[in-house]
CSV table of C-alpha atoms (C1' of nucleotides) in Angstrom, one decimal:
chain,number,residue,atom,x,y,z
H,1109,UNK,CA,-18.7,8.6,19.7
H,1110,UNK,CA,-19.7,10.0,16.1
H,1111,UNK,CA,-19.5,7.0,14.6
H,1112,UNK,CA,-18.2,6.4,11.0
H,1113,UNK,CA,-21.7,6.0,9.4
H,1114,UNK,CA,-23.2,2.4,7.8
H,1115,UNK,CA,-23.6,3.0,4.4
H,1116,UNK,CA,-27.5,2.2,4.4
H,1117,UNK,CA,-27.7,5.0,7.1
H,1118,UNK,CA,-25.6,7.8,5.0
H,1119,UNK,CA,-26.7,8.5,1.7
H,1120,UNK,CA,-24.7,9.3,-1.4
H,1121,UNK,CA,-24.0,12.8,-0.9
H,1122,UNK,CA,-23.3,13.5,2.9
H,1123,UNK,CA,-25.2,16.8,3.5
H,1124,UNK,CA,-22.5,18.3,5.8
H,1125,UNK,CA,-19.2,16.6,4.6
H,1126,UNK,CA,-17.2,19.7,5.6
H,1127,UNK,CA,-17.8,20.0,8.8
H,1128,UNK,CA,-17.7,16.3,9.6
H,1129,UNK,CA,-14.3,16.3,8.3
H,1130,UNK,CA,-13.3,19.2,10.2
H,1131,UNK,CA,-15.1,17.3,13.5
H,1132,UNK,CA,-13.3,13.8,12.4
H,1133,UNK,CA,-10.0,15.4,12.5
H,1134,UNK,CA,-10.2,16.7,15.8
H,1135,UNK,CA,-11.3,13.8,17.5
H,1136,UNK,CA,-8.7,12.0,15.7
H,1137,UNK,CA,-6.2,14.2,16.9
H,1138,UNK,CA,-7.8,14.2,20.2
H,1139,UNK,CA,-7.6,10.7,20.9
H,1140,UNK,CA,-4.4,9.0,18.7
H,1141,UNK,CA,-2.6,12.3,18.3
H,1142,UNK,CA,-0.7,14.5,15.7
H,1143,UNK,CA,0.4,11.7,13.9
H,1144,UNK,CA,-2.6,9.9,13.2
H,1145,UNK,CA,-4.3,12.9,11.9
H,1146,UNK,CA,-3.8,12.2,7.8
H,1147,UNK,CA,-5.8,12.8,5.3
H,1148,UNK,CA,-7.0,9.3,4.6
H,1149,UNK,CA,-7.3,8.7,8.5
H,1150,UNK,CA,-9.9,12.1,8.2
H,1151,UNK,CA,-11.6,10.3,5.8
H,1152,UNK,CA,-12.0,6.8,6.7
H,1153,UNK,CA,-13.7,8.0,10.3
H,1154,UNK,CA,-15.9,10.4,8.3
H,1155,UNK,CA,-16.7,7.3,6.3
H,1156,UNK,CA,-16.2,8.4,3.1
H,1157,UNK,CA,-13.3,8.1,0.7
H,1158,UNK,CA,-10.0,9.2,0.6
H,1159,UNK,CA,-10.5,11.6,-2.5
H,1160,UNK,CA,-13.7,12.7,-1.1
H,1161,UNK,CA,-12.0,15.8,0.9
H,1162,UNK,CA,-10.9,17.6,-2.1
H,1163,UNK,CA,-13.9,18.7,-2.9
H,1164,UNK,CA,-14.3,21.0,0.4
H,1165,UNK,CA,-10.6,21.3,1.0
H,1166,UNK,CA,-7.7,22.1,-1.2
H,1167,UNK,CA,-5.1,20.0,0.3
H,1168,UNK,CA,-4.1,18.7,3.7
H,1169,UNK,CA,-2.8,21.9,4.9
H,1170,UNK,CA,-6.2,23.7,4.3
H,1171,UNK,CA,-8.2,21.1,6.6
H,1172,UNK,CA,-5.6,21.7,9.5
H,1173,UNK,CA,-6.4,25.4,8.8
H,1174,UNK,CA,-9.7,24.9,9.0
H,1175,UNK,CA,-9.7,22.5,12.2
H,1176,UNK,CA,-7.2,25.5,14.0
H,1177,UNK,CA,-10.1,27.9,13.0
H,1178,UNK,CA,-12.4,26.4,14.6
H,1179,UNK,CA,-10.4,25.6,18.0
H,1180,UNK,CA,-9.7,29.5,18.0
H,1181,UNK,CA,-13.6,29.8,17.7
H,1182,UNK,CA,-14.3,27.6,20.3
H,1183,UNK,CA,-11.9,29.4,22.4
H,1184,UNK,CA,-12.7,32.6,21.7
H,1185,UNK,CA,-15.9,31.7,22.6
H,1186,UNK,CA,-15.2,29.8,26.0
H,1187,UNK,CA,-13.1,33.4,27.1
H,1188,UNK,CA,-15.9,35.4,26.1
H,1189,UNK,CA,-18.5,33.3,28.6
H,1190,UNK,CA,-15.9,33.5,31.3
H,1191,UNK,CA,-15.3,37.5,31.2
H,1192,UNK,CA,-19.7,37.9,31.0
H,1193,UNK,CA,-19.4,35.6,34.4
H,1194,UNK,CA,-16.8,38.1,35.6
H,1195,UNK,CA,-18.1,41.3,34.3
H,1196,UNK,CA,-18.4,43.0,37.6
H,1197,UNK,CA,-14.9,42.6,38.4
H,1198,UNK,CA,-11.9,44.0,36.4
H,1199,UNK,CA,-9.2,41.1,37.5
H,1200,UNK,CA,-8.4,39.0,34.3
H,1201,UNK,CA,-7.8,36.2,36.0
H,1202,UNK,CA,-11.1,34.3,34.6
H,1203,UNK,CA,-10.6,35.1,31.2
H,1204,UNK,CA,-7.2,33.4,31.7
H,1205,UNK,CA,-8.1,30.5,33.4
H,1206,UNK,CA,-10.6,29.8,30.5
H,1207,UNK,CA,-7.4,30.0,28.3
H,1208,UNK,CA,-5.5,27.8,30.2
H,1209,UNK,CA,-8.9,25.1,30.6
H,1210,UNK,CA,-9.7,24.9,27.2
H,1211,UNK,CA,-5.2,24.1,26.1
H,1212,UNK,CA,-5.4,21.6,28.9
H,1213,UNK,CA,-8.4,19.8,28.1
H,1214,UNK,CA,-7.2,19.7,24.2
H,1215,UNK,CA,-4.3,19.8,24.3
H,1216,UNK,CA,-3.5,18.3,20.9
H,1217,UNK,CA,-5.7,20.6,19.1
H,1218,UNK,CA,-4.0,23.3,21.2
H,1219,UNK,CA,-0.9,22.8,19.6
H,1220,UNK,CA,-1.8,23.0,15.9
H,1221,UNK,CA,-3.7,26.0,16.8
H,1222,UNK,CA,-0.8,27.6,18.0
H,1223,UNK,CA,1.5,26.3,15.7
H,1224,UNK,CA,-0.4,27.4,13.1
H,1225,UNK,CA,-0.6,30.8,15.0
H,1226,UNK,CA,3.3,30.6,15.3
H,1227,UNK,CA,3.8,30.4,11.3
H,1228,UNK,CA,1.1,32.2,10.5
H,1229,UNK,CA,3.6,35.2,13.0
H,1230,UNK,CA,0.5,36.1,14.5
H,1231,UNK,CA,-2.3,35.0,16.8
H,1232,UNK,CA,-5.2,35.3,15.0
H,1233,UNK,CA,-8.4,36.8,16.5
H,1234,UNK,CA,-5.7,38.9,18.9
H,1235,UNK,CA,-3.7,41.5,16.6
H,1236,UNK,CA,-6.8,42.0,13.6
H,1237,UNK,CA,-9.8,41.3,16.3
H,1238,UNK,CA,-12.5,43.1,15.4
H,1239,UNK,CA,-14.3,45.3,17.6
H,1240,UNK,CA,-15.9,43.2,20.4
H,1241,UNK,CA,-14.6,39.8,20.1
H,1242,UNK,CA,-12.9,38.5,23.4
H,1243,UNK,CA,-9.1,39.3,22.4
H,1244,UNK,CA,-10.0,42.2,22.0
H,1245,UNK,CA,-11.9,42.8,25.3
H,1246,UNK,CA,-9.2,41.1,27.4
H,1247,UNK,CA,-7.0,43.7,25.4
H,1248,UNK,CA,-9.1,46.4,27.6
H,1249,UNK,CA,-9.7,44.7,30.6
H,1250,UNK,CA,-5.6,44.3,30.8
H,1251,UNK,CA,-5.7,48.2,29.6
H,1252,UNK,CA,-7.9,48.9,32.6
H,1253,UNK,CA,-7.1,46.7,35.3
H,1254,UNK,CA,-4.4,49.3,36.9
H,1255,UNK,CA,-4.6,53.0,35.8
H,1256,UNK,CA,-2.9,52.3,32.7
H,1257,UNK,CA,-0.2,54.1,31.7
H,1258,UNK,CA,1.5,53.6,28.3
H,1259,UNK,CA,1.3,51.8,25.2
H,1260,UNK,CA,4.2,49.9,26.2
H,1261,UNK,CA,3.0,48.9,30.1
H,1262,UNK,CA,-0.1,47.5,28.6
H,1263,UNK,CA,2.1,45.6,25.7
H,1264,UNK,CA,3.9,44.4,28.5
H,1265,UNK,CA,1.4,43.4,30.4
H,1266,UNK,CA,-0.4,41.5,27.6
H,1267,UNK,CA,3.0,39.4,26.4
H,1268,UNK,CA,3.3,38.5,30.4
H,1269,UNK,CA,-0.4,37.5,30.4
H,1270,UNK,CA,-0.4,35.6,27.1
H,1271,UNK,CA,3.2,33.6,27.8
H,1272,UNK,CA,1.8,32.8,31.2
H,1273,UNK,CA,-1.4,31.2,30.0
H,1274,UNK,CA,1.0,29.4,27.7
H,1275,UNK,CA,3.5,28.3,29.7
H,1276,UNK,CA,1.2,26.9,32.3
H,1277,UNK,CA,-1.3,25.5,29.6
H,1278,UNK,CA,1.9,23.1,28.5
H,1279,UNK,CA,3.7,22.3,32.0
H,1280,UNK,CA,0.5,21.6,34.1
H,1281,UNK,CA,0.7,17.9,32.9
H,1282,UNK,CA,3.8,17.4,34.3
H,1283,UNK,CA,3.7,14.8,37.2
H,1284,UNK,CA,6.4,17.1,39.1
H,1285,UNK,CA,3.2,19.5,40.3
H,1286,UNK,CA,0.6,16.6,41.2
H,1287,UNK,CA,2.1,17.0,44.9
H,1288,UNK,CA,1.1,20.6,44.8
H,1289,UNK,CA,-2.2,19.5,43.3
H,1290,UNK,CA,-2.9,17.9,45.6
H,1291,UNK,CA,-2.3,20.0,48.4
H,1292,UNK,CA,-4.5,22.8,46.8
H,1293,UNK,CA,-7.3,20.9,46.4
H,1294,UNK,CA,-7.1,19.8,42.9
H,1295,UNK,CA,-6.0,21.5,39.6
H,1296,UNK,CA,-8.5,24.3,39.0
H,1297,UNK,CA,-7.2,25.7,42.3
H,1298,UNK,CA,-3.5,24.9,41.3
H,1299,UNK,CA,-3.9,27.3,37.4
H,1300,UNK,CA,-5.6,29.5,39.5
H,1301,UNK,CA,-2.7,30.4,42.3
H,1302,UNK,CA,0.2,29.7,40.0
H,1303,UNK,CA,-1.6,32.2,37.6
H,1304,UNK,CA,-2.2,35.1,40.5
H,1305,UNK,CA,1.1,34.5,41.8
H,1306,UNK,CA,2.5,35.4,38.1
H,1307,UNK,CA,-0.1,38.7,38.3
H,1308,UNK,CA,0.9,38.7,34.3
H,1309,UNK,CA,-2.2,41.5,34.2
H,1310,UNK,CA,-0.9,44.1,36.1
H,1311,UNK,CA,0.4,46.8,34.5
H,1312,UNK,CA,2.2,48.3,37.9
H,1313,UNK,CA,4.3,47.1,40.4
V,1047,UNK,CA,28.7,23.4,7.5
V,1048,UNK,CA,29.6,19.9,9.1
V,1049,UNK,CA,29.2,18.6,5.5
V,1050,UNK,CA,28.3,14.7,4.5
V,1051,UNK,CA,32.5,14.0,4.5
V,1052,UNK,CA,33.2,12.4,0.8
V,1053,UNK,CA,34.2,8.9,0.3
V,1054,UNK,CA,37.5,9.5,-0.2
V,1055,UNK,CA,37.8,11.5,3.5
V,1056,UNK,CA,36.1,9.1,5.6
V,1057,UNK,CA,37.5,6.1,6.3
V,1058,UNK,CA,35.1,2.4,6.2
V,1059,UNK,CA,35.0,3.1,9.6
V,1060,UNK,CA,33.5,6.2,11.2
V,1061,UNK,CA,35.4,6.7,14.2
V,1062,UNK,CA,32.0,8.6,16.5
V,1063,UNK,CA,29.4,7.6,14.1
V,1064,UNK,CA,26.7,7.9,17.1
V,1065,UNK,CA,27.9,11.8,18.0
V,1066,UNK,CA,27.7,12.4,14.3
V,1067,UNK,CA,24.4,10.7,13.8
V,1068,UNK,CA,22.9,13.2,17.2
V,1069,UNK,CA,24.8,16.3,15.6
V,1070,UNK,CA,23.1,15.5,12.4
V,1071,UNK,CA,19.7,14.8,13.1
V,1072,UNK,CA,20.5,18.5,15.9
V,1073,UNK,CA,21.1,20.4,12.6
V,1074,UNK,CA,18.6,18.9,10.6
V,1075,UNK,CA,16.2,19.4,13.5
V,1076,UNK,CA,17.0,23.3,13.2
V,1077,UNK,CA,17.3,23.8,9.5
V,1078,UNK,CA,14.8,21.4,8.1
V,1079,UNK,CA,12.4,21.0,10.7
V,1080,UNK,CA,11.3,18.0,12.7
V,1081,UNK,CA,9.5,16.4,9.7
V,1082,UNK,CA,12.5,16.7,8.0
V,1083,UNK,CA,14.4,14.6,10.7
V,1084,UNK,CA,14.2,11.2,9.6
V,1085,UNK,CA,16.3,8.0,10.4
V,1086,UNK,CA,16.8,7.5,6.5
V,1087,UNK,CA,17.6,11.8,6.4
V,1088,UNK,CA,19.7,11.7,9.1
V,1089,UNK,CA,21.7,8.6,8.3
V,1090,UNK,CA,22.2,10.5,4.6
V,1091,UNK,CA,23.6,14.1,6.4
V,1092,UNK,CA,26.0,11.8,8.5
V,1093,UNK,CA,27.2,10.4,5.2
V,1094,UNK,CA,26.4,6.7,5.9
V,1095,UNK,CA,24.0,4.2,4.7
V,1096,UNK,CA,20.6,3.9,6.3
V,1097,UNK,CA,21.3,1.2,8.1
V,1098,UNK,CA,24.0,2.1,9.6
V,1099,UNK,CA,22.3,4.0,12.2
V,1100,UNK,CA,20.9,0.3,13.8
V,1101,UNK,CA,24.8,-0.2,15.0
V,1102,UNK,CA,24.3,2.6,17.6
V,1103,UNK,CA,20.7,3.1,18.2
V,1104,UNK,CA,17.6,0.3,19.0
V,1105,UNK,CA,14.8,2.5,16.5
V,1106,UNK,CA,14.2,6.3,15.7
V,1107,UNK,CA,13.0,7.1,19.1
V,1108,UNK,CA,16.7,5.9,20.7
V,1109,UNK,CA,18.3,8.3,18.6
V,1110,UNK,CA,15.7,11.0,19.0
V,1111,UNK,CA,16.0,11.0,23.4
V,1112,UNK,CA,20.1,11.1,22.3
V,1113,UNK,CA,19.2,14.2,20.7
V,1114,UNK,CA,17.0,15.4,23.8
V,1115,UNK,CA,19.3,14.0,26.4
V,1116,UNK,CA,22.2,16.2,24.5
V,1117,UNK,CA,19.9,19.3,24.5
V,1118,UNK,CA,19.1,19.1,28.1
V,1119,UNK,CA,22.8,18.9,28.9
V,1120,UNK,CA,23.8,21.7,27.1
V,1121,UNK,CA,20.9,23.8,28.3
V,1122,UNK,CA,22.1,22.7,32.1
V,1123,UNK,CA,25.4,23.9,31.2
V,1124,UNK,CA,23.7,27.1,30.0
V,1125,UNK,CA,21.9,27.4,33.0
V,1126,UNK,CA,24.9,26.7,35.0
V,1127,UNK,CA,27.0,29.3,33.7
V,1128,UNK,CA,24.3,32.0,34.3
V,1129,UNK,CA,24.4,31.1,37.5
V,1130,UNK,CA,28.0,31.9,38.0
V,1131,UNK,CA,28.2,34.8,36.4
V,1132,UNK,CA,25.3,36.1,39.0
V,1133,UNK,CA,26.4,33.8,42.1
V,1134,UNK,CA,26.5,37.3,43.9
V,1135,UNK,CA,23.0,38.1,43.9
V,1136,UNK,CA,19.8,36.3,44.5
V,1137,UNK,CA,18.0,37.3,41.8
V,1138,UNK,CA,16.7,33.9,39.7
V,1139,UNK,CA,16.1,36.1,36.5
V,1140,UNK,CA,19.8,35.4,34.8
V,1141,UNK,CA,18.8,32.0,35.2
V,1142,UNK,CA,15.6,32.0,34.0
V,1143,UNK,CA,16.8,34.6,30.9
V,1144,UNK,CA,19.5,31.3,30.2
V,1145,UNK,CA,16.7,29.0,30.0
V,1146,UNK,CA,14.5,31.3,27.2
V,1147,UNK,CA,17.4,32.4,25.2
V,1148,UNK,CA,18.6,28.5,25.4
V,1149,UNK,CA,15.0,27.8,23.5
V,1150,UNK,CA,14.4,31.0,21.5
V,1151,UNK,CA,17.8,30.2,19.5
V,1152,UNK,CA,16.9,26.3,19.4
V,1153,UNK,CA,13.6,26.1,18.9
V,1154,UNK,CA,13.1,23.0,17.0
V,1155,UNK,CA,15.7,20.9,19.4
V,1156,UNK,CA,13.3,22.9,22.2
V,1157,UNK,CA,10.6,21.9,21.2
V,1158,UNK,CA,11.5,17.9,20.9
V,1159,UNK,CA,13.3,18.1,24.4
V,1160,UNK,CA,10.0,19.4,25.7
V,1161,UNK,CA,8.0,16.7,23.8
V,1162,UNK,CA,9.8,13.7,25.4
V,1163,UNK,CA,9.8,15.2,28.7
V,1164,UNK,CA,6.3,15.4,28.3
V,1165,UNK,CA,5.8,12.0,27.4
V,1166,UNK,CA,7.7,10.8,30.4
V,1167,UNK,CA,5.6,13.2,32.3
V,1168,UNK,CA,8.9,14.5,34.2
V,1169,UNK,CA,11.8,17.3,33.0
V,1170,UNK,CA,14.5,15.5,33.2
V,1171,UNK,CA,17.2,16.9,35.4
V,1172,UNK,CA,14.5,18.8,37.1
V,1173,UNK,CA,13.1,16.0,39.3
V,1174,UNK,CA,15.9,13.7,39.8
V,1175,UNK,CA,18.1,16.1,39.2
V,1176,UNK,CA,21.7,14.5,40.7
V,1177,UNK,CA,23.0,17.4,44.0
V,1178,UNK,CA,24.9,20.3,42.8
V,1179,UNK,CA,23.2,20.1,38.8
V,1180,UNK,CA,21.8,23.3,37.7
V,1181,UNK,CA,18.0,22.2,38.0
V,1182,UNK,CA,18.6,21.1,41.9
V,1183,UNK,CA,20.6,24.7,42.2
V,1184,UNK,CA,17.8,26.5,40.4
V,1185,UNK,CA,15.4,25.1,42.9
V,1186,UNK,CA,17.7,25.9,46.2
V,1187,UNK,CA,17.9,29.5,44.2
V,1188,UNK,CA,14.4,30.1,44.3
V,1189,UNK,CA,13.6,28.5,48.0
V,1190,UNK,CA,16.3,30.9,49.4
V,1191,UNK,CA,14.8,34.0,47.0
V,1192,UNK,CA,12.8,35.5,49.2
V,1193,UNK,CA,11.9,34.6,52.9
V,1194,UNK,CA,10.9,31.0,52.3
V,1195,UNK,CA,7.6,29.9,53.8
V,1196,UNK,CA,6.0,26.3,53.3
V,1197,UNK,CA,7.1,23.8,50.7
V,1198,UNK,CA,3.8,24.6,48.6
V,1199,UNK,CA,5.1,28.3,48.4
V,1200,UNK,CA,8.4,27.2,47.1
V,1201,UNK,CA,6.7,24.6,44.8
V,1202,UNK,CA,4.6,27.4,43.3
V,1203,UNK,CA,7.3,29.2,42.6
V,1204,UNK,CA,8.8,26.5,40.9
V,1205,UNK,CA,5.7,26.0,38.5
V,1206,UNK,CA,5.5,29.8,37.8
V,1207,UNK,CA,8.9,29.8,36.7
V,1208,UNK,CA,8.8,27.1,34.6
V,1209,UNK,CA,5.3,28.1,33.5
V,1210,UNK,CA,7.1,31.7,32.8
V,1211,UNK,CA,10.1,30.5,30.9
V,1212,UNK,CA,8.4,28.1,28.8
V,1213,UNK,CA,5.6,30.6,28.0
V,1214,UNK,CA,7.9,33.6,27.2
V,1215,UNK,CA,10.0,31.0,25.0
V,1216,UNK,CA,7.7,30.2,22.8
V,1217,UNK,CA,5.8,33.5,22.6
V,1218,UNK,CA,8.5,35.9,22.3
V,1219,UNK,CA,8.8,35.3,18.4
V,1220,UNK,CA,5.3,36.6,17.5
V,1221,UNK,CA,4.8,38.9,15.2
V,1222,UNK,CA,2.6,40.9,17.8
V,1223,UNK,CA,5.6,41.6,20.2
V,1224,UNK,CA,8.1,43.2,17.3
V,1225,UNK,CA,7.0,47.3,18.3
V,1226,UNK,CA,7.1,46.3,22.1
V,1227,UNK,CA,10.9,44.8,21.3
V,1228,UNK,CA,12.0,47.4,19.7
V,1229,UNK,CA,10.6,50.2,22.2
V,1230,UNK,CA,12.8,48.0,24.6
V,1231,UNK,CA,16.0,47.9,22.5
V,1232,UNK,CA,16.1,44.5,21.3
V,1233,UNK,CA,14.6,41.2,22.1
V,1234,UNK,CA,17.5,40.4,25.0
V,1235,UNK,CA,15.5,43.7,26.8
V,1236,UNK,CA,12.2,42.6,26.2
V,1237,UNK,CA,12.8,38.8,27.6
V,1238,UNK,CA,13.8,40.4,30.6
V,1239,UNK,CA,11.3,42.9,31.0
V,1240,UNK,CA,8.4,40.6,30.9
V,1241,UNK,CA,10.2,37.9,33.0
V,1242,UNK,CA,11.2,40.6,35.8
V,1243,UNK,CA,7.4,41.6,35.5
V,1244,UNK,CA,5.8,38.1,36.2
V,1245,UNK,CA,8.6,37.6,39.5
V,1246,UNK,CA,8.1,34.1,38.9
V,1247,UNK,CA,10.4,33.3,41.4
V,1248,UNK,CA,9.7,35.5,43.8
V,1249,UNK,CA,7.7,33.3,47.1
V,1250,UNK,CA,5.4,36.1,48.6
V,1251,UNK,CA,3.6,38.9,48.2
A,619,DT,C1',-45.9,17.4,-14.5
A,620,DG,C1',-42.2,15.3,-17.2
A,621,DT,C1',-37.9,15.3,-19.3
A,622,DA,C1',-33.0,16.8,-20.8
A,623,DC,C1',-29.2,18.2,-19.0
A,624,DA,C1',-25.6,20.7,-16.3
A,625,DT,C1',-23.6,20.6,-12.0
A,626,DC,C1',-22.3,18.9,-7.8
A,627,DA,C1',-20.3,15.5,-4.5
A,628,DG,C1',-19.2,11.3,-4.2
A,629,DT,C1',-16.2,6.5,-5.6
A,630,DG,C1',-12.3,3.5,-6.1
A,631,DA,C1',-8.2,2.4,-8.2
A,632,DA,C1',-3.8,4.0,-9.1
A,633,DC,C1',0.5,6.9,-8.9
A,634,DG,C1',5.0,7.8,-6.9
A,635,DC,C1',7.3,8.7,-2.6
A,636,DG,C1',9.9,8.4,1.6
A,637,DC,C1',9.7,6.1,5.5
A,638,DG,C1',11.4,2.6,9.3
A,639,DT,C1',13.4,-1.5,9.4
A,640,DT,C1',15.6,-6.1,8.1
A,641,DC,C1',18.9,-9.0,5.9
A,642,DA,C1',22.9,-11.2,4.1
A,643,DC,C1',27.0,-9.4,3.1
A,644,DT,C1',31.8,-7.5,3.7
A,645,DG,C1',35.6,-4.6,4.9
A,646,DA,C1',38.4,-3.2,8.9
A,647,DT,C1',40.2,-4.0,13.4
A,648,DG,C1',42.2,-6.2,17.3
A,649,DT,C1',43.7,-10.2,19.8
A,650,DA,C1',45.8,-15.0,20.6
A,651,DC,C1',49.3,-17.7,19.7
I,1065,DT,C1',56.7,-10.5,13.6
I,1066,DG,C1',53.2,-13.1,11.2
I,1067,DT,C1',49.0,-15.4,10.7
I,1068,DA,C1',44.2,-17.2,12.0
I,1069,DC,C1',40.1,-15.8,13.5
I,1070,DA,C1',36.4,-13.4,16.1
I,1071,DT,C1',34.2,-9.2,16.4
I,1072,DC,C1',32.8,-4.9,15.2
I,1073,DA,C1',30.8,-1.3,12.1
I,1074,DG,C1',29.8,-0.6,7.9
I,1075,DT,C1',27.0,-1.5,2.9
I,1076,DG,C1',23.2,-1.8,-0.3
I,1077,DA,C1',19.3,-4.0,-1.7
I,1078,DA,C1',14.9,-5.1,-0.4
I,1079,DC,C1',10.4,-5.4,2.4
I,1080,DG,C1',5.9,-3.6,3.3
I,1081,DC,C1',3.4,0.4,4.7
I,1082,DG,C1',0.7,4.6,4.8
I,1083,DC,C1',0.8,8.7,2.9
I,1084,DG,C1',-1.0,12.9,-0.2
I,1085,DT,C1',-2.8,13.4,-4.4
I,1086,DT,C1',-4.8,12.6,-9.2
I,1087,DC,C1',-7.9,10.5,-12.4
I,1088,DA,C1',-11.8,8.9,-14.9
I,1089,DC,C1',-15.9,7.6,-13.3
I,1090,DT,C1',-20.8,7.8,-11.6
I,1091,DG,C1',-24.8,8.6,-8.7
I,1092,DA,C1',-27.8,12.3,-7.0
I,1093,DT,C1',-29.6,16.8,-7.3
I,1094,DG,C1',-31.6,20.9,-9.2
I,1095,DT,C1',-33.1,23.8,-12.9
I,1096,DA,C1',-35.0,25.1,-17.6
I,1097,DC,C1',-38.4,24.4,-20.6
DNA sequence: TGTACATCAGTGAACGCGCGTTCACTGATGTAC
DNA sequence: TGTACATCAGTGAACGCGCGTTCACTGATGTAC
């Protein structure tokens, strides 16, 4: 663990306070949760004072920002790796599983990303992603992966693809699918045939 | 509004305090938002004094699984009705469309529901669910959907559905979806669409 | 190379706030005789 | 039918707490000359 420093080892000005702040949060929110994720919290496992945060962040609201950022980064960047693995295949499935890994293995920081994403009315990094970046890639691939037809089949297709990833992201905890776990050999296998089965990709019947 | 009644109105004694202190902290749930939804807030909309509350509740977290247990009933009652209306066909989509219009007008109270039945790692209703409920009739629905095979096939279904419904629920109020909506004539339309495309319920190929 | 000084990034004490909860209390109700 | 009393369901004041944020401050850094 990143632990809060011992003032001999940390001098008086931090070098990277911003980003530690950002990192403390997360792991704060990782491992006690929403709740536990105040300011002062931020700051006492960054090991620095409560005040100290205003001086990289305008209020509380702008770290959370800032900490949802990053997760969409980090994401972003996780989808991208799977779809190079993939390239040779036009099924989205990958690219979707890598959604669906990286909610359930954060799923805290999941949630204030897509909270944020919910008041915010938009996903970022999907609607105003620039030329290249992953959403905007998986925007293609679900374009391509039938013979497209229109706007409104692909628009379709994307809505089924990004409330599937959702939805599974947020039940797969529950203890009413560890029998089917089980039986499919674990729950890699179990995202991956409840996500086929849902074929939110294809544009065509 | 179900306003704070005035002194003069409201006798010492309540009469239902405990219905009016779940119906309060429901509407302050969906107004204010669940920060909003405190004992001391609540205990204010109901008209009463903050301790009052203690007479029909252990702690906040009594009051706020009332508030769940409430939601889930009314949803199963939702469900149920949907049900009849299509009793004729085998189709699970009215069902499923009951369930994501149940948490696209309720978000907030959604969203709590959810969060507890996370927490106990079960839906309630869904696992336990007593013969004859609309969870237990849901699941017979969806075994007798198709041509059912194994009991992982039918459990699969059961996760995509749920996967789906949850998903769509939470997605459909994005910004991003508002052209597709409106190409489809409204957001009852789109719901559909997108639900009828994943055939969550549906057991094979 | 050394010094004055502006700027930056921290400190720590304090603020007011709303929270959940407890407490001793009191008004209203219902039951026994 | 009336009265004593137990019980129930409220009140309102108070508690301690952690919170977000502000403030005057100070230590460290970098730049101009």
């Amino acid at each position: 663990m990143p632990e809060p420093p011992s003032s001999e080892t940390r001098p008086y000005h931090h070098g990277d306070l911003r980003r530690a702040l950002v990192e403390a949060a997360r792991q704060l929110l990782e491992t006690e949760g929403p709740s536990a994720m105040s300011l002062r919290a931020v700051a006492r496992q960054a090991g620095v004072s409560p005040a100290a945060p205003y001086h990289h962040f305008k209020d509380k609201g702008e770290l959370l920002e800032a900490v949802a950022a990053e997760g969409w980064a980090v994401l972003g960047g996780e989808m991208m790796a799977a779809m190079e693995d993939a390239a040779s295949v036009p099924d989205p499935t990958p690219v979707l599983l890598a959604y669906v890994h990286f909610a359930r293995t954060r799923p805290a920081l999941y949630r204030i990303m897509f909270d944020g994403a919910r008041s915010a009315e938009s996903l970022p990094f999907l609607t105003d992603a620039p030329e290249g970046s992953p959403f905007a890639l998986l925007r293609e691939r679900l374009a391509l992966a039938d013979d497209c037809r229109t706007v409104a089949e692909i628009e379709l297709a994307i809505a089924a693809s990004w409330s599937a990833v959702h939805g599974l992201a947020e039940m797969a905890g529950f203890k009413q699918f560890e029998h089917l776990k089980a039986e499919l050999g674990g729950e890699l296998p179990f995202l991956e045939a409840v996500l086929r089965r849902m074929k939110p990709g294809q544009i065509a019947d």
